[in-house]
């Protein structure tokens, strides 16, 4: 099994810039993927930002299993971790993020009042792993397309302040991973969500991991999407072959075009075509 890791040079540079900018930041918005809310939290960013007020922005809730999202809400409530649930692609999230921000930063607001200072424009830093939806989140908050977006890791390469509604100032950052994942399970979860560039991944192993997870936790998802019954005696390769035949991913000689099957399965999984599902639960 190939060890999955991805930490290109621009991420190391972004980490240094984040450390520099934190001096003028009031609050950190950490975006995570609702399907893997803990695996998509960067422990390196946690170390850097731990002295700042932080709000967890649990994004892509429309793609996650609602029952597991409720379990995560209960967990974060118990841990007293402030959070906001959102689908930043379609939700109007500005008001609830602003209200949570004012609650979390009430101590700073009160300090300003006590010192007779004018109301300040709070500065928020937006962080998260690649492809977690930071640019869409900022565009939603700003009410206009201020940031280049795309469903691929590493779209945002530079850093800039953007004025959002309610006079919030948002500091955007490229998606940053960390040099060594805690486990290969975590690496596979991140790979399934599109956090790591497909070009460097062993896609066969990623797809096998995904299909085996679905077979265990969402057995009807494969059948509903691809139109065949998953029998107990079928191996994971049998399922991949069947997806290929059902989707017409056939090469000369009636051979399965595995690259095409891998890409279409990952596309379906990442974009919700296999249904709402989550890939980890609170421990």
GROMACS .gro file of C-alpha atoms in nm:
model
  283
    1UNK     CA    1   0.000   0.000   0.000
    2UNK     CA    2   0.137   0.339  -0.100
    3UNK     CA    3   0.179   0.585   0.187
    4UNK     CA    4  -0.047   0.884   0.112
    5UNK     CA    5   0.102   1.226   0.182
    6UNK     CA    6   0.077   1.571   0.015
    7UNK     CA    7   0.250   1.884   0.144
    8UNK     CA    8   0.369   2.097  -0.150
    9UNK     CA    9   0.585   2.406  -0.108
   10UNK     CA   10   0.305   2.663  -0.130
   11UNK     CA   11   0.147   2.508   0.182
   12UNK     CA   12   0.462   2.559   0.387
   13UNK     CA   13   0.469   2.921   0.270
   14UNK     CA   14   0.101   2.967   0.355
   15UNK     CA   15   0.164   2.834   0.706
   16UNK     CA   16   0.429   3.102   0.765
   17UNK     CA   17   0.199   3.378   0.634
   18UNK     CA   18  -0.085   3.257   0.858
   19UNK     CA   19   0.144   3.278   1.160
   20UNK     CA   20   0.237   3.637   1.067
   21UNK     CA   21  -0.121   3.754   1.005
   22UNK     CA   22  -0.260   3.604   1.327
   23UNK     CA   23  -0.128   3.904   1.520
   24UNK     CA   24  -0.405   4.124   1.379
   25UNK     CA   25  -0.682   3.860   1.365
   26UNK     CA   26  -0.977   3.855   1.609
   27UNK     CA   27  -1.132   3.519   1.526
   28UNK     CA   28  -1.052   3.210   1.319
   29UNK     CA   29  -1.313   3.041   1.100
   30UNK     CA   30  -1.199   2.683   1.054
   31UNK     CA   31  -1.389   2.513   0.773
   32UNK     CA   32  -1.428   2.137   0.790
   33UNK     CA   33  -1.607   1.886   0.569
   34UNK     CA   34  -1.927   1.767   0.743
   35UNK     CA   35  -1.861   1.414   0.611
   36UNK     CA   36  -1.522   1.396   0.788
   37UNK     CA   37  -1.528   1.680   1.043
   38UNK     CA   38  -1.234   1.560   1.250
   39UNK     CA   39  -1.019   1.414   0.974
   40UNK     CA   40  -1.045   1.747   0.789
   41UNK     CA   41  -0.917   1.946   1.088
   42UNK     CA   42  -0.551   2.037   1.054
   43UNK     CA   43  -0.366   1.969   1.382
   44UNK     CA   44  -0.083   2.197   1.269
   45UNK     CA   45  -0.329   2.487   1.230
   46UNK     CA   46  -0.474   2.404   1.570
   47UNK     CA   47  -0.132   2.449   1.728
   48UNK     CA   48  -0.080   2.780   1.549
   49UNK     CA   49  -0.424   2.929   1.621
   50UNK     CA   50  -0.496   2.789   1.968
   51UNK     CA   51  -0.466   3.129   2.139
   52UNK     CA   52  -0.732   3.283   1.913
   53UNK     CA   53  -1.109   3.256   1.940
   54UNK     CA   54  -1.226   2.998   1.688
   55UNK     CA   55  -1.552   2.897   1.524
   56UNK     CA   56  -1.583   2.564   1.345
   57UNK     CA   57  -1.767   2.606   1.015
   58UNK     CA   58  -1.907   2.262   0.936
   59UNK     CA   59  -1.954   2.286   0.561
   60UNK     CA   60  -2.118   2.062   0.298
   61UNK     CA   61  -2.387   1.946   0.541
   62UNK     CA   62  -2.610   1.865   0.243
   63UNK     CA   63  -2.367   1.588   0.146
   64UNK     CA   64  -2.336   1.439   0.497
   65UNK     CA   65  -2.543   1.176   0.678
   66UNK     CA   66  -2.793   1.378   0.889
   67UNK     CA   67  -2.786   1.129   1.178
   68UNK     CA   68  -2.407   1.148   1.206
   69UNK     CA   69  -2.415   1.527   1.174
   70UNK     CA   70  -2.646   1.532   1.477
   71UNK     CA   71  -2.396   1.310   1.662
   72UNK     CA   72  -2.117   1.558   1.580
   73UNK     CA   73  -2.332   1.849   1.698
   74UNK     CA   74  -2.383   1.674   2.030
   75UNK     CA   75  -2.010   1.606   2.054
   76UNK     CA   76  -1.909   1.967   1.983
   77UNK     CA   77  -2.172   2.094   2.227
   78UNK     CA   78  -2.026   1.868   2.497
   79UNK     CA   79  -1.674   1.984   2.414
   80UNK     CA   80  -1.795   2.348   2.414
   81UNK     CA   81  -1.658   2.405   2.064
   82UNK     CA   82  -1.849   2.687   1.888
   83UNK     CA   83  -1.973   2.580   1.545
   84UNK     CA   84  -2.201   2.675   1.258
   85UNK     CA   85  -2.357   2.424   1.020
   86UNK     CA   86  -2.373   2.533   0.660
   87UNK     CA   87  -2.388   2.448   0.296
   88UNK     CA   88  -2.201   2.751   0.168
   89UNK     CA   89  -2.285   2.669  -0.193
   90UNK     CA   90  -2.658   2.731  -0.147
   91UNK     CA   91  -2.733   2.853   0.208
   92UNK     CA   92  -2.754   3.218   0.303
   93UNK     CA   93  -2.510   3.177   0.590
   94UNK     CA   94  -2.405   3.536   0.659
   95UNK     CA   95  -2.646   3.610   0.944
   96UNK     CA   96  -2.587   3.293   1.146
   97UNK     CA   97  -2.209   3.319   1.109
   98UNK     CA   98  -2.223   3.684   1.216
   99UNK     CA   99  -2.442   3.606   1.518
  100UNK     CA  100  -2.210   3.326   1.630
  101UNK     CA  101  -1.910   3.555   1.579
  102UNK     CA  102  -2.060   3.831   1.794
  103UNK     CA  103  -2.137   3.578   2.066
  104UNK     CA  104  -1.785   3.435   2.062
  105UNK     CA  105  -1.625   3.783   2.049
  106UNK     CA  106  -1.860   3.945   2.301
  107UNK     CA  107  -1.564   3.994   2.537
  108UNK     CA  108  -1.381   4.203   2.276
  109UNK     CA  109  -1.696   4.401   2.197
  110UNK     CA  110  -1.745   4.473   2.567
  111UNK     CA  111  -1.381   4.580   2.603
  112UNK     CA  112  -1.432   4.833   2.324
  113UNK     CA  113  -1.743   4.969   2.496
  114UNK     CA  114  -1.564   4.995   2.832
  115UNK     CA  115  -1.277   5.184   2.669
  116UNK     CA  116  -1.511   5.413   2.475
  117UNK     CA  117  -1.387   5.288   2.141
  118UNK     CA  118  -1.590   5.300   1.823
  119UNK     CA  119  -1.729   4.969   1.696
  120UNK     CA  120  -1.450   4.783   1.521
  121UNK     CA  121  -1.453   4.576   1.204
  122UNK     CA  122  -1.369   4.232   1.334
  123UNK     CA  123  -1.104   4.050   1.134
  124UNK     CA  124  -1.160   3.681   1.070
  125UNK     CA  125  -0.909   3.435   0.926
  126UNK     CA  126  -1.054   3.158   0.711
  127UNK     CA  127  -0.857   2.833   0.724
  128UNK     CA  128  -0.917   2.477   0.613
  129UNK     CA  129  -0.782   2.190   0.412
  130UNK     CA  130  -0.795   2.203   0.029
  131UNK     CA  131  -1.135   2.162  -0.136
  132UNK     CA  132  -1.332   2.215   0.186
  133UNK     CA  133  -1.521   2.508   0.034
  134UNK     CA  134  -1.337   2.815   0.169
  135UNK     CA  135  -1.378   3.023  -0.146
  136UNK     CA  136  -1.749   2.945  -0.174
  137UNK     CA  137  -1.789   3.030   0.194
  138UNK     CA  138  -1.621   3.369   0.146
  139UNK     CA  139  -1.821   3.442  -0.169
  140UNK     CA  140  -2.138   3.364   0.024
  141UNK     CA  141  -2.033   3.586   0.314
  142UNK     CA  142  -1.926   3.870   0.084
  143UNK     CA  143  -2.242   3.848  -0.125
  144UNK     CA  144  -2.050   3.845  -0.452
  145UNK     CA  145  -1.792   3.636  -0.635
  146UNK     CA  146  -1.479   3.778  -0.479
  147UNK     CA  147  -1.273   3.459  -0.483
  148UNK     CA  148  -1.190   3.215  -0.760
  149UNK     CA  149  -1.369   2.888  -0.691
  150UNK     CA  150  -1.345   2.536  -0.825
  151UNK     CA  151  -1.407   2.182  -0.706
  152UNK     CA  152  -1.043   2.085  -0.690
  153UNK     CA  153  -0.776   2.109  -0.421
  154UNK     CA  154  -0.540   2.403  -0.430
  155UNK     CA  155  -0.748   2.659  -0.622
  156UNK     CA  156  -0.670   2.944  -0.380
  157UNK     CA  157  -0.296   3.011  -0.395
  158UNK     CA  158  -0.272   3.364  -0.252
  159UNK     CA  159  -0.391   3.550   0.059
  160UNK     CA  160  -0.604   3.863   0.078
  161UNK     CA  161  -0.858   4.052   0.296
  162UNK     CA  162  -1.218   4.062   0.172
  163UNK     CA  163  -1.496   4.277   0.316
  164UNK     CA  164  -1.806   4.075   0.403
  165UNK     CA  165  -2.148   4.186   0.518
  166UNK     CA  166  -2.184   4.327   0.872
  167UNK     CA  167  -1.841   4.488   0.825
  168UNK     CA  168  -1.656   4.163   0.884
  169UNK     CA  169  -1.312   4.147   0.724
  170UNK     CA  170  -1.220   3.800   0.599
  171UNK     CA  171  -0.864   3.688   0.544
  172UNK     CA  172  -0.851   3.410   0.288
  173UNK     CA  173  -0.580   3.144   0.276
  174UNK     CA  174  -0.485   2.856   0.050
  175UNK     CA  175  -0.589   2.515   0.176
  176UNK     CA  176  -0.318   2.373   0.398
  177UNK     CA  177  -0.250   2.012   0.492
  178UNK     CA  178   0.018   1.892   0.729
  179UNK     CA  179   0.340   1.695   0.670
  180UNK     CA  180   0.226   1.364   0.818
  181UNK     CA  181  -0.128   1.226   0.856
  182UNK     CA  182  -0.220   1.061   1.186
  183UNK     CA  183  -0.327   0.741   1.009
  184UNK     CA  184  -0.383   0.600   0.664
  185UNK     CA  185  -0.756   0.586   0.742
  186UNK     CA  186  -0.745   0.963   0.773
  187UNK     CA  187  -0.545   0.987   0.451
  188UNK     CA  188  -0.800   0.775   0.265
  189UNK     CA  189  -1.090   0.984   0.399
  190UNK     CA  190  -0.921   1.303   0.282
  191UNK     CA  191  -0.846   1.143  -0.055
  192UNK     CA  192  -1.208   1.035  -0.099
  193UNK     CA  193  -1.326   1.393  -0.037
  194UNK     CA  194  -1.090   1.534  -0.301
  195UNK     CA  195  -0.862   1.706  -0.051
  196UNK     CA  196  -0.550   1.554  -0.207
  197UNK     CA  197  -0.479   1.579  -0.579
  198UNK     CA  198  -0.587   1.264  -0.759
  199UNK     CA  199  -0.270   1.271  -0.972
  200UNK     CA  200  -0.053   1.171  -0.677
  201UNK     CA  201  -0.291   0.910  -0.533
  202UNK     CA  202  -0.309   0.533  -0.576
  203UNK     CA  203  -0.667   0.570  -0.704
  204UNK     CA  204  -0.726   0.196  -0.708
  205UNK     CA  205  -0.662   0.176  -0.333
  206UNK     CA  206  -0.870   0.488  -0.262
  207UNK     CA  207  -1.166   0.352  -0.458
  208UNK     CA  208  -1.137   0.008  -0.295
  209UNK     CA  209  -1.137   0.178   0.047
  210UNK     CA  210  -1.446   0.380  -0.048
  211UNK     CA  211  -1.642   0.088  -0.188
  212UNK     CA  212  -1.564  -0.131   0.112
  213UNK     CA  213  -1.678   0.148   0.345
  214UNK     CA  214  -2.003   0.194   0.153
  215UNK     CA  215  -2.061  -0.180   0.144
  216UNK     CA  216  -2.038  -0.189   0.523
  217UNK     CA  217  -2.220   0.133   0.616
  218UNK     CA  218  -2.438   0.227   0.314
  219UNK     CA  219  -2.499  -0.103   0.133
  220UNK     CA  220  -2.795   0.021  -0.074
  221UNK     CA  221  -2.610   0.327  -0.209
  222UNK     CA  222  -2.413   0.129  -0.469
  223UNK     CA  223  -2.719  -0.068  -0.578
  224UNK     CA  224  -2.936   0.243  -0.615
  225UNK     CA  225  -2.676   0.442  -0.808
  226UNK     CA  226  -2.543   0.172  -1.041
  227UNK     CA  227  -2.843  -0.054  -1.080
  228UNK     CA  228  -2.723  -0.395  -0.967
  229UNK     CA  229  -2.754  -0.608  -0.655
  230UNK     CA  230  -2.441  -0.634  -0.440
  231UNK     CA  231  -2.432  -1.000  -0.341
  232UNK     CA  232  -2.244  -1.133  -0.038
  233UNK     CA  233  -2.012  -1.345  -0.250
  234UNK     CA  234  -1.900  -1.050  -0.465
  235UNK     CA  235  -1.550  -0.918  -0.406
  236UNK     CA  236  -1.469  -0.546  -0.420
  237UNK     CA  237  -1.310  -0.601  -0.763
  238UNK     CA  238  -1.632  -0.771  -0.877
  239UNK     CA  239  -1.823  -0.457  -0.774
  240UNK     CA  240  -1.577  -0.232  -0.958
  241UNK     CA  241  -1.612  -0.450  -1.269
  242UNK     CA  242  -1.991  -0.437  -1.245
  243UNK     CA  243  -1.988  -0.056  -1.214
  244UNK     CA  244  -1.770  -0.046  -1.525
  245UNK     CA  245  -2.008  -0.263  -1.724
  246UNK     CA  246  -2.318  -0.078  -1.605
  247UNK     CA  247  -2.159   0.256  -1.695
  248UNK     CA  248  -2.010   0.142  -2.024
  249UNK     CA  249  -1.650   0.185  -1.911
  250UNK     CA  250  -1.528  -0.084  -2.150
  251UNK     CA  251  -1.211  -0.088  -2.359
  252UNK     CA  252  -1.119  -0.296  -2.663
  253UNK     CA  253  -1.132  -0.667  -2.594
  254UNK     CA  254  -1.424  -0.622  -2.350
  255UNK     CA  255  -1.180  -0.514  -2.077
  256UNK     CA  256  -1.286  -0.281  -1.795
  257UNK     CA  257  -1.149   0.074  -1.821
  258UNK     CA  258  -1.049   0.097  -1.455
  259UNK     CA  259  -0.923   0.455  -1.473
  260UNK     CA  260  -1.263   0.565  -1.598
  261UNK     CA  261  -1.445   0.362  -1.330
  262UNK     CA  262  -1.227   0.511  -1.055
  263UNK     CA  263  -1.292   0.865  -1.176
  264UNK     CA  264  -1.667   0.825  -1.212
  265UNK     CA  265  -1.702   0.658  -0.870
  266UNK     CA  266  -1.504   0.936  -0.701
  267UNK     CA  267  -1.703   1.202  -0.886
  268UNK     CA  268  -2.030   1.042  -0.774
  269UNK     CA  269  -1.915   1.010  -0.414
  270UNK     CA  270  -1.774   1.363  -0.385
  271UNK     CA  271  -2.077   1.530  -0.540
  272UNK     CA  272  -2.349   1.345  -0.353
  273UNK     CA  273  -2.474   1.123  -0.636
  274UNK     CA  274  -2.439   0.820  -0.408
  275UNK     CA  275  -2.649   0.991  -0.141
  276UNK     CA  276  -2.579   1.176   0.182
  277UNK     CA  277  -2.314   0.988   0.379
  278UNK     CA  278  -2.045   1.044   0.638
  279UNK     CA  279  -1.716   0.864   0.686
  280UNK     CA  280  -1.646   0.902   1.057
  281UNK     CA  281  -1.833   0.938   1.384
  282UNK     CA  282  -1.740   1.087   1.721
  283UNK     CA  283  -1.526   0.860   1.936
   0.00000   0.00000   0.00000
